[in-house]
Amino acid sequence: MAISVVSFFFCFFFLCISSSSSAATAPPPPCKPTCRVHQSKATYFRSEAPLSAGACGYGSLALSFNGGYLAAGVASLFRDGVGCGACYHVQCKNPKLCRGSGTTVILTDIHKSNETDFVLSSRALVSMASKGMARELLGQGIIDVEYRRVPCIYQSQNLSVRVEKNSKKPHYLAVTFLYQGGQTDIKIVELLKLHETRPYAMKRNYGAVWDMSSPIPDAPLYFRLWVTGGFDRRIVYSKKPLPADWKAGEIYDLGEQFNDAIDATSDPCTPCTSP
């Protein structure tokens, strides 16, 4: 009988230790990423002119972007010009005046007030209105919104550069990057001659405008771009060069486009931070 009691308690102790050990080494529950949705406010420009002369350097061409659904963003979104061309999904939070799907805007200017994160084009604001509520929505002045960054999608446009009008061979070249797809930031721009490895560095002049003032090689020049997209950093080479006979004011297709995004779905989220 004594042996049976000892055996019982031995087994009980062993099972408890095993159970405790299993619990301690069990994997944590799967981490679910959280979407970076920001709560803020937005207002709008009564005229489209400010957005067509914005700090990004796109000029009047900006009015053709995204059907005119444009925005100026605060400094934290503008990021000294790195944020130029970024796309954001903006949703009005007034259920009486706005439909639920929101709209997507492209950042083309900086907004220096602290009252709102965005100043939208009137076209972008009206696109969020429920049927028959556009006038009332415009009359609000400032509205509550939530927003998140989303990939830019250009169905029929490759990444391109416009040679700025003040460019002059062979001493100065300035280009503006247009139609930048994905959820990407261009951090470094270099030019390369075919069959040469020595790069010619460009610097960000302002907004989406990059320039160089050293003697410009009289040859086709390929772009080497250091790009951050989603969570990755990579180097991208243009498939088409800037031709040797480039002309100020002309737009040149680089034969490449970005589709990087934080998440493969249309709802980019932050990565997990838990183990």
PDB file of C-alpha atoms in Angstrom, residues 17-267:
ATOM      1  CA  ILE A  17       6.588  19.135 -13.955  1.00  0.00           C
ATOM      2  CA  SER A  18       5.909  17.960 -17.514  1.00  0.00           C
ATOM      3  CA  SER A  19       2.809  20.120 -17.791  1.00  0.00           C
ATOM      4  CA  SER A  20       4.627  23.149 -16.411  1.00  0.00           C
ATOM      5  CA  SER A  21       7.566  22.606 -18.804  1.00  0.00           C
ATOM      6  CA  SER A  22       5.235  22.272 -21.795  1.00  0.00           C
ATOM      7  CA  ALA A  23       3.423  25.462 -20.881  1.00  0.00           C
ATOM      8  CA  ALA A  24       6.712  27.343 -20.549  1.00  0.00           C
ATOM      9  CA  THR A  25       8.009  26.287 -23.960  1.00  0.00           C
ATOM     10  CA  ALA A  26       4.735  26.536 -25.885  1.00  0.00           C
ATOM     11  CA  PRO A  27       5.004  28.968 -28.839  1.00  0.00           C
ATOM     12  CA  PRO A  28       3.317  32.359 -28.388  1.00  0.00           C
ATOM     13  CA  PRO A  29       0.085  33.032 -30.240  1.00  0.00           C
ATOM     14  CA  PRO A  30       0.558  34.289 -33.788  1.00  0.00           C
ATOM     15  CA  CYS A  31       1.153  38.008 -34.100  1.00  0.00           C
ATOM     16  CA  LYS A  32      -1.357  39.987 -36.114  1.00  0.00           C
ATOM     17  CA  PRO A  33      -0.032  43.123 -37.811  1.00  0.00           C
ATOM     18  CA  THR A  34      -1.821  46.355 -37.039  1.00  0.00           C
ATOM     19  CA  CYS A  35      -2.730  48.759 -39.820  1.00  0.00           C
ATOM     20  CA  ARG A  36      -1.223  52.228 -39.655  1.00  0.00           C
ATOM     21  CA  VAL A  37      -4.396  54.263 -39.701  1.00  0.00           C
ATOM     22  CA  HIS A  38      -3.980  57.848 -38.505  1.00  0.00           C
ATOM     23  CA  GLN A  39      -6.762  59.941 -37.022  1.00  0.00           C
ATOM     24  CA  SER A  40      -6.641  63.592 -38.018  1.00  0.00           C
ATOM     25  CA  LYS A  41      -8.429  66.428 -39.787  1.00  0.00           C
ATOM     26  CA  ALA A  42      -8.445  67.756 -43.338  1.00  0.00           C
ATOM     27  CA  THR A  43      -9.564  70.869 -45.153  1.00  0.00           C
ATOM     28  CA  TYR A  44      -9.495  71.816 -48.842  1.00  0.00           C
ATOM     29  CA  PHE A  45      -8.304  74.381 -51.368  1.00  0.00           C
ATOM     30  CA  ARG A  46     -11.079  76.336 -53.050  1.00  0.00           C
ATOM     31  CA  SER A  47      -8.742  76.835 -56.024  1.00  0.00           C
ATOM     32  CA  GLU A  48      -6.541  74.182 -57.641  1.00  0.00           C
ATOM     33  CA  ALA A  49      -3.764  76.741 -58.241  1.00  0.00           C
ATOM     34  CA  PRO A  50      -1.805  76.129 -55.001  1.00  0.00           C
ATOM     35  CA  LEU A  51      -1.484  72.422 -55.755  1.00  0.00           C
ATOM     36  CA  SER A  52      -0.282  73.126 -59.297  1.00  0.00           C
ATOM     37  CA  ALA A  53       2.509  75.355 -57.963  1.00  0.00           C
ATOM     38  CA  GLY A  54       3.374  73.140 -55.025  1.00  0.00           C
ATOM     39  CA  ALA A  55       6.645  72.549 -53.201  1.00  0.00           C
ATOM     40  CA  CYS A  56       7.182  69.200 -54.932  1.00  0.00           C
ATOM     41  CA  GLY A  57       8.047  70.887 -58.227  1.00  0.00           C
ATOM     42  CA  TYR A  58       5.496  69.149 -60.449  1.00  0.00           C
ATOM     43  CA  GLY A  59       4.033  72.415 -61.697  1.00  0.00           C
ATOM     44  CA  SER A  60       0.799  72.428 -63.704  1.00  0.00           C
ATOM     45  CA  LEU A  61       1.399  68.772 -64.610  1.00  0.00           C
ATOM     46  CA  ALA A  62       0.201  67.890 -61.100  1.00  0.00           C
ATOM     47  CA  LEU A  63      -3.371  68.672 -62.098  1.00  0.00           C
ATOM     48  CA  SER A  64      -3.337  65.641 -64.407  1.00  0.00           C
ATOM     49  CA  PHE A  65      -2.243  63.226 -61.663  1.00  0.00           C
ATOM     50  CA  ASN A  66      -4.850  60.823 -60.311  1.00  0.00           C
ATOM     51  CA  GLY A  67      -7.753  62.655 -61.901  1.00  0.00           C
ATOM     52  CA  GLY A  68      -6.887  65.770 -59.898  1.00  0.00           C
ATOM     53  CA  TYR A  69      -7.299  64.034 -56.521  1.00  0.00           C
ATOM     54  CA  LEU A  70      -4.367  65.805 -54.873  1.00  0.00           C
ATOM     55  CA  ALA A  71      -3.275  66.950 -51.433  1.00  0.00           C
ATOM     56  CA  ALA A  72      -0.782  69.063 -49.550  1.00  0.00           C
ATOM     57  CA  GLY A  73       0.580  67.321 -46.451  1.00  0.00           C
ATOM     58  CA  VAL A  74       2.132  68.484 -43.198  1.00  0.00           C
ATOM     59  CA  ALA A  75       5.916  68.387 -42.756  1.00  0.00           C
ATOM     60  CA  SER A  76       5.869  64.872 -41.276  1.00  0.00           C
ATOM     61  CA  LEU A  77       4.285  63.614 -44.523  1.00  0.00           C
ATOM     62  CA  PHE A  78       6.227  65.896 -46.879  1.00  0.00           C
ATOM     63  CA  ARG A  79       9.529  64.788 -45.272  1.00  0.00           C
ATOM     64  CA  ASP A  80      11.715  67.419 -46.950  1.00  0.00           C
ATOM     65  CA  GLY A  81      10.455  66.292 -50.345  1.00  0.00           C
ATOM     66  CA  VAL A  82      10.894  62.527 -49.880  1.00  0.00           C
ATOM     67  CA  GLY A  83       7.108  62.225 -49.499  1.00  0.00           C
ATOM     68  CA  CYS A  84       6.350  63.909 -52.826  1.00  0.00           C
ATOM     69  CA  GLY A  85       4.247  61.627 -55.008  1.00  0.00           C
ATOM     70  CA  ALA A  86       3.171  59.379 -52.117  1.00  0.00           C
ATOM     71  CA  CYS A  87      -0.431  58.137 -52.159  1.00  0.00           C
ATOM     72  CA  TYR A  88      -2.812  58.174 -49.192  1.00  0.00           C
ATOM     73  CA  HIS A  89      -6.261  56.743 -48.707  1.00  0.00           C
ATOM     74  CA  VAL A  90      -8.340  59.334 -46.868  1.00  0.00           C
ATOM     75  CA  GLN A  91     -11.749  58.609 -45.366  1.00  0.00           C
ATOM     76  CA  CYS A  92     -14.182  61.200 -44.033  1.00  0.00           C
ATOM     77  CA  LYS A  93     -15.602  60.205 -40.632  1.00  0.00           C
ATOM     78  CA  ASN A  94     -18.911  62.083 -40.872  1.00  0.00           C
ATOM     79  CA  PRO A  95     -21.446  59.345 -41.735  1.00  0.00           C
ATOM     80  CA  LYS A  96     -24.197  61.895 -42.471  1.00  0.00           C
ATOM     81  CA  LEU A  97     -22.217  63.683 -45.175  1.00  0.00           C
ATOM     82  CA  CYS A  98     -19.777  61.108 -46.489  1.00  0.00           C
ATOM     83  CA  ARG A  99     -19.870  57.742 -48.149  1.00  0.00           C
ATOM     84  CA  GLY A 100     -17.789  55.074 -46.485  1.00  0.00           C
ATOM     85  CA  SER A 101     -15.231  54.214 -49.156  1.00  0.00           C
ATOM     86  CA  GLY A 102     -13.144  57.403 -48.968  1.00  0.00           C
ATOM     87  CA  THR A 103     -10.715  58.462 -51.698  1.00  0.00           C
ATOM     88  CA  THR A 104      -7.038  58.216 -52.667  1.00  0.00           C
ATOM     89  CA  VAL A 105      -4.914  61.348 -53.067  1.00  0.00           C
ATOM     90  CA  ILE A 106      -1.364  62.058 -54.230  1.00  0.00           C
ATOM     91  CA  LEU A 107       0.880  64.375 -52.211  1.00  0.00           C
ATOM     92  CA  THR A 108       2.047  67.286 -54.368  1.00  0.00           C
ATOM     93  CA  ASP A 109       2.692  70.089 -51.885  1.00  0.00           C
ATOM     94  CA  ILE A 110       3.550  70.923 -48.269  1.00  0.00           C
ATOM     95  CA  HIS A 111       0.978  72.193 -45.772  1.00  0.00           C
ATOM     96  CA  LYS A 112       2.409  74.326 -42.954  1.00  0.00           C
ATOM     97  CA  SER A 113      -0.554  74.619 -40.594  1.00  0.00           C
ATOM     98  CA  ASN A 114      -0.910  72.425 -37.513  1.00  0.00           C
ATOM     99  CA  GLU A 115      -4.719  72.373 -37.650  1.00  0.00           C
ATOM    100  CA  THR A 116      -4.973  69.590 -40.232  1.00  0.00           C
ATOM    101  CA  ASP A 117      -2.696  66.921 -41.709  1.00  0.00           C
ATOM    102  CA  PHE A 118      -4.034  67.461 -45.240  1.00  0.00           C
ATOM    103  CA  VAL A 119      -5.344  70.187 -47.487  1.00  0.00           C
ATOM    104  CA  LEU A 120      -7.220  68.337 -50.217  1.00  0.00           C
ATOM    105  CA  SER A 121      -8.136  69.482 -53.677  1.00  0.00           C
ATOM    106  CA  SER A 122     -11.829  70.342 -53.789  1.00  0.00           C
ATOM    107  CA  ARG A 123     -12.295  67.503 -56.284  1.00  0.00           C
ATOM    108  CA  ALA A 124     -10.882  65.008 -53.795  1.00  0.00           C
ATOM    109  CA  LEU A 125     -13.071  66.298 -50.982  1.00  0.00           C
ATOM    110  CA  VAL A 126     -16.260  66.250 -53.052  1.00  0.00           C
ATOM    111  CA  SER A 127     -15.525  62.694 -54.169  1.00  0.00           C
ATOM    112  CA  MET A 128     -16.060  61.554 -50.565  1.00  0.00           C
ATOM    113  CA  ALA A 129     -19.488  63.160 -50.250  1.00  0.00           C
ATOM    114  CA  SER A 130     -22.677  61.127 -50.084  1.00  0.00           C
ATOM    115  CA  LYS A 131     -25.161  61.739 -52.863  1.00  0.00           C
ATOM    116  CA  GLY A 132     -26.515  65.270 -52.667  1.00  0.00           C
ATOM    117  CA  MET A 133     -24.224  66.240 -49.783  1.00  0.00           C
ATOM    118  CA  ALA A 134     -21.305  67.867 -51.653  1.00  0.00           C
ATOM    119  CA  ARG A 135     -22.329  71.436 -50.839  1.00  0.00           C
ATOM    120  CA  GLU A 136     -22.806  70.629 -47.165  1.00  0.00           C
ATOM    121  CA  LEU A 137     -19.454  68.850 -47.001  1.00  0.00           C
ATOM    122  CA  LEU A 138     -17.634  71.787 -48.583  1.00  0.00           C
ATOM    123  CA  GLY A 139     -19.343  74.064 -46.094  1.00  0.00           C
ATOM    124  CA  GLN A 140     -17.774  72.221 -43.155  1.00  0.00           C
ATOM    125  CA  GLY A 141     -14.374  73.776 -43.791  1.00  0.00           C
ATOM    126  CA  ILE A 142     -12.510  71.260 -41.634  1.00  0.00           C
ATOM    127  CA  ILE A 143     -13.558  67.606 -41.357  1.00  0.00           C
ATOM    128  CA  ASP A 144     -12.475  64.632 -39.277  1.00  0.00           C
ATOM    129  CA  VAL A 145     -10.649  61.993 -41.312  1.00  0.00           C
ATOM    130  CA  GLU A 146      -8.597  58.864 -40.969  1.00  0.00           C
ATOM    131  CA  TYR A 147      -5.855  58.042 -43.430  1.00  0.00           C
ATOM    132  CA  ARG A 148      -3.117  55.570 -44.289  1.00  0.00           C
ATOM    133  CA  ARG A 149      -0.437  55.382 -46.917  1.00  0.00           C
ATOM    134  CA  VAL A 150      -1.182  53.083 -49.846  1.00  0.00           C
ATOM    135  CA  PRO A 151       0.760  52.084 -52.973  1.00  0.00           C
ATOM    136  CA  CYS A 152       0.448  54.376 -55.985  1.00  0.00           C
ATOM    137  CA  ILE A 153      -0.807  52.513 -59.037  1.00  0.00           C
ATOM    138  CA  TYR A 154      -0.124  53.724 -62.565  1.00  0.00           C
ATOM    139  CA  GLN A 155      -1.694  51.324 -65.027  1.00  0.00           C
ATOM    140  CA  SER A 156      -0.144  52.778 -68.187  1.00  0.00           C
ATOM    141  CA  GLN A 157       2.776  54.922 -66.969  1.00  0.00           C
ATOM    142  CA  ASN A 158       6.324  53.945 -66.161  1.00  0.00           C
ATOM    143  CA  LEU A 159       8.483  55.948 -63.809  1.00  0.00           C
ATOM    144  CA  SER A 160       9.602  58.979 -65.810  1.00  0.00           C
ATOM    145  CA  VAL A 161      11.710  62.104 -65.487  1.00  0.00           C
ATOM    146  CA  ARG A 162      11.041  65.587 -66.753  1.00  0.00           C
ATOM    147  CA  VAL A 163      14.149  67.581 -67.611  1.00  0.00           C
ATOM    148  CA  GLU A 164      13.609  70.973 -66.002  1.00  0.00           C
ATOM    149  CA  LYS A 165      13.645  74.091 -68.111  1.00  0.00           C
ATOM    150  CA  ASN A 166      16.680  75.596 -66.367  1.00  0.00           C
ATOM    151  CA  SER A 167      18.837  72.609 -67.400  1.00  0.00           C
ATOM    152  CA  LYS A 168      21.662  73.552 -69.752  1.00  0.00           C
ATOM    153  CA  LYS A 169      24.264  71.353 -71.377  1.00  0.00           C
ATOM    154  CA  PRO A 170      26.912  70.576 -70.404  1.00  0.00           C
ATOM    155  CA  HIS A 171      26.974  72.358 -67.049  1.00  0.00           C
ATOM    156  CA  TYR A 172      23.643  71.737 -65.317  1.00  0.00           C
ATOM    157  CA  LEU A 173      20.952  69.064 -65.292  1.00  0.00           C
ATOM    158  CA  ALA A 174      17.805  68.996 -63.164  1.00  0.00           C
ATOM    159  CA  VAL A 175      15.106  66.321 -63.397  1.00  0.00           C
ATOM    160  CA  THR A 176      11.772  65.775 -61.671  1.00  0.00           C
ATOM    161  CA  PHE A 177      10.611  62.217 -61.013  1.00  0.00           C
ATOM    162  CA  LEU A 178       7.061  61.531 -62.181  1.00  0.00           C
ATOM    163  CA  TYR A 179       4.596  58.627 -61.857  1.00  0.00           C
ATOM    164  CA  GLN A 180       6.417  56.919 -58.973  1.00  0.00           C
ATOM    165  CA  GLY A 181       4.506  53.702 -58.292  1.00  0.00           C
ATOM    166  CA  GLY A 182       4.196  51.466 -55.269  1.00  0.00           C
ATOM    167  CA  GLN A 183       4.741  52.528 -51.696  1.00  0.00           C
ATOM    168  CA  THR A 184       8.260  53.757 -52.289  1.00  0.00           C
ATOM    169  CA  ASP A 185      10.743  56.483 -51.412  1.00  0.00           C
ATOM    170  CA  ILE A 186      13.681  57.461 -53.619  1.00  0.00           C
ATOM    171  CA  LYS A 187      16.626  58.148 -51.302  1.00  0.00           C
ATOM    172  CA  ILE A 188      19.671  58.341 -53.625  1.00  0.00           C
ATOM    173  CA  VAL A 189      19.927  59.125 -57.353  1.00  0.00           C
ATOM    174  CA  GLU A 190      22.976  58.414 -59.499  1.00  0.00           C
ATOM    175  CA  LEU A 191      23.681  58.493 -63.226  1.00  0.00           C
ATOM    176  CA  LEU A 192      25.754  55.890 -65.032  1.00  0.00           C
ATOM    177  CA  LYS A 193      27.278  55.772 -68.489  1.00  0.00           C
ATOM    178  CA  LEU A 194      26.984  52.478 -70.307  1.00  0.00           C
ATOM    179  CA  HIS A 195      29.880  50.096 -69.525  1.00  0.00           C
ATOM    180  CA  GLU A 196      31.149  52.389 -66.752  1.00  0.00           C
ATOM    181  CA  THR A 197      30.886  51.792 -63.000  1.00  0.00           C
ATOM    182  CA  ARG A 198      31.750  55.293 -61.762  1.00  0.00           C
ATOM    183  CA  PRO A 199      28.484  57.014 -60.822  1.00  0.00           C
ATOM    184  CA  TYR A 200      27.611  60.669 -61.261  1.00  0.00           C
ATOM    185  CA  ALA A 201      25.771  61.674 -58.091  1.00  0.00           C
ATOM    186  CA  MET A 202      22.691  63.864 -58.133  1.00  0.00           C
ATOM    187  CA  LYS A 203      21.311  65.672 -55.089  1.00  0.00           C
ATOM    188  CA  ARG A 204      17.769  66.537 -54.105  1.00  0.00           C
ATOM    189  CA  ASN A 205      17.285  70.187 -54.940  1.00  0.00           C
ATOM    190  CA  TYR A 206      13.753  70.377 -53.537  1.00  0.00           C
ATOM    191  CA  GLY A 207      10.634  68.229 -53.587  1.00  0.00           C
ATOM    192  CA  ALA A 208      10.857  65.634 -56.361  1.00  0.00           C
ATOM    193  CA  VAL A 209      13.553  67.628 -58.213  1.00  0.00           C
ATOM    194  CA  TRP A 210      17.129  66.302 -58.333  1.00  0.00           C
ATOM    195  CA  ASP A 211      20.084  68.045 -59.980  1.00  0.00           C
ATOM    196  CA  MET A 212      23.824  68.039 -60.673  1.00  0.00           C
ATOM    197  CA  SER A 213      26.084  70.897 -61.681  1.00  0.00           C
ATOM    198  CA  SER A 214      29.301  69.132 -62.642  1.00  0.00           C
ATOM    199  CA  PRO A 215      29.988  68.682 -66.393  1.00  0.00           C
ATOM    200  CA  ILE A 216      27.240  66.445 -67.763  1.00  0.00           C
ATOM    201  CA  PRO A 217      28.575  63.525 -69.846  1.00  0.00           C
ATOM    202  CA  ASP A 218      27.587  63.738 -73.496  1.00  0.00           C
ATOM    203  CA  ALA A 219      26.234  60.177 -73.603  1.00  0.00           C
ATOM    204  CA  PRO A 220      23.077  58.222 -72.773  1.00  0.00           C
ATOM    205  CA  LEU A 221      22.802  58.108 -68.968  1.00  0.00           C
ATOM    206  CA  TYR A 222      21.093  55.375 -66.963  1.00  0.00           C
ATOM    207  CA  PHE A 223      19.595  56.080 -63.558  1.00  0.00           C
ATOM    208  CA  ARG A 224      20.628  54.065 -60.516  1.00  0.00           C
ATOM    209  CA  LEU A 225      18.087  54.636 -57.751  1.00  0.00           C
ATOM    210  CA  TRP A 226      18.395  53.627 -54.108  1.00  0.00           C
ATOM    211  CA  VAL A 227      14.805  52.956 -53.149  1.00  0.00           C
ATOM    212  CA  THR A 228      13.015  51.995 -49.963  1.00  0.00           C
ATOM    213  CA  GLY A 229       9.731  50.198 -50.572  1.00  0.00           C
ATOM    214  CA  GLY A 230       7.549  48.380 -48.076  1.00  0.00           C
ATOM    215  CA  PHE A 231      10.096  47.026 -45.594  1.00  0.00           C
ATOM    216  CA  ASP A 232      12.878  46.550 -48.141  1.00  0.00           C
ATOM    217  CA  ARG A 233      15.728  48.601 -49.537  1.00  0.00           C
ATOM    218  CA  ARG A 234      16.981  47.927 -53.021  1.00  0.00           C
ATOM    219  CA  ILE A 235      18.820  49.380 -55.985  1.00  0.00           C
ATOM    220  CA  VAL A 236      16.881  49.895 -59.206  1.00  0.00           C
ATOM    221  CA  TYR A 237      18.431  50.558 -62.617  1.00  0.00           C
ATOM    222  CA  SER A 238      16.405  52.293 -65.295  1.00  0.00           C
ATOM    223  CA  LYS A 239      15.818  50.136 -68.345  1.00  0.00           C
ATOM    224  CA  LYS A 240      15.840  53.149 -70.629  1.00  0.00           C
ATOM    225  CA  PRO A 241      18.469  55.906 -70.464  1.00  0.00           C
ATOM    226  CA  LEU A 242      18.181  59.624 -70.492  1.00  0.00           C
ATOM    227  CA  PRO A 243      19.288  60.163 -74.113  1.00  0.00           C
ATOM    228  CA  ALA A 244      22.453  62.067 -74.917  1.00  0.00           C
ATOM    229  CA  ASP A 245      20.394  64.624 -76.828  1.00  0.00           C
ATOM    230  CA  TRP A 246      17.997  65.348 -73.947  1.00  0.00           C
ATOM    231  CA  LYS A 247      16.058  68.568 -74.168  1.00  0.00           C
ATOM    232  CA  ALA A 248      14.856  70.867 -71.407  1.00  0.00           C
ATOM    233  CA  GLY A 249      11.132  70.561 -70.774  1.00  0.00           C
ATOM    234  CA  GLU A 250      10.825  67.038 -72.226  1.00  0.00           C
ATOM    235  CA  ILE A 251       9.599  63.949 -70.323  1.00  0.00           C
ATOM    236  CA  TYR A 252      11.505  60.653 -70.680  1.00  0.00           C
ATOM    237  CA  ASP A 253      10.168  57.190 -69.834  1.00  0.00           C
ATOM    238  CA  LEU A 254      12.683  55.174 -67.777  1.00  0.00           C
ATOM    239  CA  GLY A 255      11.146  51.817 -68.705  1.00  0.00           C
ATOM    240  CA  GLU A 256      10.760  50.776 -65.060  1.00  0.00           C
ATOM    241  CA  GLN A 257       8.022  50.992 -62.461  1.00  0.00           C
ATOM    242  CA  PHE A 258       7.767  50.246 -58.745  1.00  0.00           C
ATOM    243  CA  ASN A 259       5.091  48.047 -57.191  1.00  0.00           C
ATOM    244  CA  ASP A 260       6.617  47.617 -53.718  1.00  0.00           C
ATOM    245  CA  ALA A 261       4.146  47.598 -50.829  1.00  0.00           C
ATOM    246  CA  ILE A 262       4.224  46.793 -47.139  1.00  0.00           C
ATOM    247  CA  ASP A 263       1.611  44.103 -47.635  1.00  0.00           C
ATOM    248  CA  ALA A 264       0.503  42.154 -50.695  1.00  0.00           C
ATOM    249  CA  THR A 265      -3.103  43.197 -50.083  1.00  0.00           C
ATOM    250  CA  SER A 266      -4.490  46.664 -50.590  1.00  0.00           C
ATOM    251  CA  ASP A 267      -4.331  47.225 -46.821  1.00  0.00           C
TER     252      ASP A 267
END
